[in-house]
GROMACS .gro file of C-alpha atoms in nm:
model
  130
    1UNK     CA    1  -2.244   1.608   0.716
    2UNK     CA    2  -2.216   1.329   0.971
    3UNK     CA    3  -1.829   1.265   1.051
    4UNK     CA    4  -1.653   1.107   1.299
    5UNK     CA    5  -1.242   1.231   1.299
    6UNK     CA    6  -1.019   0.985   1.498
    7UNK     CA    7  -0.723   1.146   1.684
    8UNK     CA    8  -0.427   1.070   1.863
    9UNK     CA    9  -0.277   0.844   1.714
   10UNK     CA   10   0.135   0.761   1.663
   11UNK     CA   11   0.433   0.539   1.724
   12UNK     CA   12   0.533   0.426   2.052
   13UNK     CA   13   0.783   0.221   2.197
   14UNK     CA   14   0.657  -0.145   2.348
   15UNK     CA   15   0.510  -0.106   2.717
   16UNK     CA   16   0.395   0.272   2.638
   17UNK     CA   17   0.033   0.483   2.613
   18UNK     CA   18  -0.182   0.626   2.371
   19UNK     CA   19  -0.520   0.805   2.392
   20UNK     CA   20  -0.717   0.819   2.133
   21UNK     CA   21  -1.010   1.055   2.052
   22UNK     CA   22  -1.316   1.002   1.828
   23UNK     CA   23  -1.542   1.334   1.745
   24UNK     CA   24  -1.820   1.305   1.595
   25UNK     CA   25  -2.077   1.530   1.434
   26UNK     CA   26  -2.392   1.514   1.182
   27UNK     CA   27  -2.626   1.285   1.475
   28UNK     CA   28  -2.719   1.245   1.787
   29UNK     CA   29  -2.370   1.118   1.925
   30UNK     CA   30  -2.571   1.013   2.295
   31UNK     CA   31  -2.820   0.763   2.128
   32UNK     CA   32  -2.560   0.560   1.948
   33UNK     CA   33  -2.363   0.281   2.102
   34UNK     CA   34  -1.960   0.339   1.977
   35UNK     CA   35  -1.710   0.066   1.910
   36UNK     CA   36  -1.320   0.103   1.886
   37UNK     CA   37  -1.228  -0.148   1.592
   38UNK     CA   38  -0.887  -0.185   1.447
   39UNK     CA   39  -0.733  -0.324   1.134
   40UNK     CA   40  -0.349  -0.470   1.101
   41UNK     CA   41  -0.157  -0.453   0.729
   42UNK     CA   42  -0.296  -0.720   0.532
   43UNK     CA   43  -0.576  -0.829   0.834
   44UNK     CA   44  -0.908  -0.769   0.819
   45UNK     CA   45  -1.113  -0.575   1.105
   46UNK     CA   46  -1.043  -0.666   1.431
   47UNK     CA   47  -1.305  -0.512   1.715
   48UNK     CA   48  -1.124  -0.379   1.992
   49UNK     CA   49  -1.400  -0.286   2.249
   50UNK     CA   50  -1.758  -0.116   2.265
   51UNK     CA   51  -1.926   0.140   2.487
   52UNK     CA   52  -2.326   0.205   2.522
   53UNK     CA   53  -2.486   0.511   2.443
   54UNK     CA   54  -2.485   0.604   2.811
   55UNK     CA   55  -2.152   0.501   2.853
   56UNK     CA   56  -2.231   0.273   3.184
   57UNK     CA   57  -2.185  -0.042   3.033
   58UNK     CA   58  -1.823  -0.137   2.825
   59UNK     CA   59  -1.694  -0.455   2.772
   60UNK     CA   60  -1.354  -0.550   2.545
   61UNK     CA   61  -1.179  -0.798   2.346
   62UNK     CA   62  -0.956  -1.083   2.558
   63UNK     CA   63  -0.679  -0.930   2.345
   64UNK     CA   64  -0.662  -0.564   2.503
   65UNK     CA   65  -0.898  -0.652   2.847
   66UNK     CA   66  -0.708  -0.539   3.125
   67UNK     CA   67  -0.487  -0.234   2.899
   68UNK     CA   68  -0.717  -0.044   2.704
   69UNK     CA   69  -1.009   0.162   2.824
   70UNK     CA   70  -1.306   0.301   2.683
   71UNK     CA   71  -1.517   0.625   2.770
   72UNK     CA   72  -1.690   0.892   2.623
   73UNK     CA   73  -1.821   1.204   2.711
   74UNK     CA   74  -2.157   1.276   2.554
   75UNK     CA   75  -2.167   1.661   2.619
   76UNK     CA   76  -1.852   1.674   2.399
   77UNK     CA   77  -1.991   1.431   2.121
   78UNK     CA   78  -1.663   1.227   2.187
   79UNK     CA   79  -1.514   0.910   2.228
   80UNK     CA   80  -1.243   0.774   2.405
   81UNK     CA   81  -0.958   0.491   2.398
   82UNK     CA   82  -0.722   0.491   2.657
   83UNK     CA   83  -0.411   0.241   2.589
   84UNK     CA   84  -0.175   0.146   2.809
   85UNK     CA   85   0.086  -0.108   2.777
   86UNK     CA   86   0.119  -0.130   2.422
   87UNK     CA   87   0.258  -0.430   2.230
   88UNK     CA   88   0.351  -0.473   1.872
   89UNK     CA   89   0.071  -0.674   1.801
   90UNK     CA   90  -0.165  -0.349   1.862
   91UNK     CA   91   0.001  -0.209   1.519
   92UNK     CA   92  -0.243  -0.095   1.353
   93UNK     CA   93  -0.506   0.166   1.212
   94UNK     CA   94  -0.764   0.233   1.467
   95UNK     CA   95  -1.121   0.359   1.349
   96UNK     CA   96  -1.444   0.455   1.568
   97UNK     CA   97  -1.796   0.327   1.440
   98UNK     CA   98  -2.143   0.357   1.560
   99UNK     CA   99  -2.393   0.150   1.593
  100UNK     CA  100  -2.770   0.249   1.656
  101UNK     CA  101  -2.969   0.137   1.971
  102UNK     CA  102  -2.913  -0.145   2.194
  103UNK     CA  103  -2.832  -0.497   2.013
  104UNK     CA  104  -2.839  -0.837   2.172
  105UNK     CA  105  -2.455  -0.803   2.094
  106UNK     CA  106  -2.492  -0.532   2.386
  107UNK     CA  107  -2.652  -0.675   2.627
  108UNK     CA  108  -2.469  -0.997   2.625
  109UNK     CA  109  -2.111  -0.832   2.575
  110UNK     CA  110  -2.035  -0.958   2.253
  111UNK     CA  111  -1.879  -0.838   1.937
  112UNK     CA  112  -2.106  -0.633   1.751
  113UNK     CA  113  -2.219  -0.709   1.402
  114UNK     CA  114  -1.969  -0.479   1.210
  115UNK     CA  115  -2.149  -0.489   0.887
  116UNK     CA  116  -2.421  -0.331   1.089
  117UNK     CA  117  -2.268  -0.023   1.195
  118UNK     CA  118  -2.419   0.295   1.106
  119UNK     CA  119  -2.122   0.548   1.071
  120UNK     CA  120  -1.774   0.509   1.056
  121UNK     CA  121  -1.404   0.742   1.108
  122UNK     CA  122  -1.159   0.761   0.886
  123UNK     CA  123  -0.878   0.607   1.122
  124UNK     CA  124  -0.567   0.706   1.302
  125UNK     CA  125  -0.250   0.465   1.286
  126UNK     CA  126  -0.108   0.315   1.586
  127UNK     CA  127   0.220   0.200   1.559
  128UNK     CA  128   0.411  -0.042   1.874
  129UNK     CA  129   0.746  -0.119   1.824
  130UNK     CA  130   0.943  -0.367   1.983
   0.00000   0.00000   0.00000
């Protein structure tokens, strides 16, 4: 019933772009705050970035700030990752999660609690290479 499908993934050469998508279905996609997390072969989760439910506030990890970008678009139930200059280090399978309401973690940019998210995709791979 409630899903969320991850989508545009692939393999790209070092330097290049990727968007990824994140639908989601089965609750009410607007009330959630969404988080791009991403786990390398043999690594454990890594967060990535996170968006609020209204999609005004977004704030990243050090490790992408300043190449990756996140949006969504709540009329669509959908969420967004744009990538740009990709390294080898960003190998990896990429997964969307929601997370309900507005934590402390929002409000003062930090990482969410993980073990506290609500719903969680599937994943779609990302592979850089050098």
């Amino acid at each position: 019933q409630v899903q969320l499908v991850e989508s545009g993934g692939g393999s790209v050469q070092s330097g290049g772009s990727l968007r990824l998508s994140c639908a989601a279905s089965g609750f009410t996609f607007s009330r959630y705050a969404m988080s791009w997390v991403r786990q390398a072969p043999g690594k454990g989760l890594d967060w990535v970035s996170t968006i609020n439910s209204g999609g005004d506030i977004a704030y990243y990890a050090d490790s992408v700030k300043g190449r990756f970008t996140i949006s969504r678009d709540n009329a669509k139930n959908t969420l967004y990752l744009q990538m740009n200059g990709l390294k080898p280090e960003d190998t990896a399978m990429y997964y969307c999660a929601a997370s309900e309401a507005t934590g402390w973690w929002l409000l003062l940019r930090r990482e969410p609690p993980l073990d506290e998210a609500k719903y969680w995709g599937q994943g779609t791979q990302v592979t850089v290479s050098s």
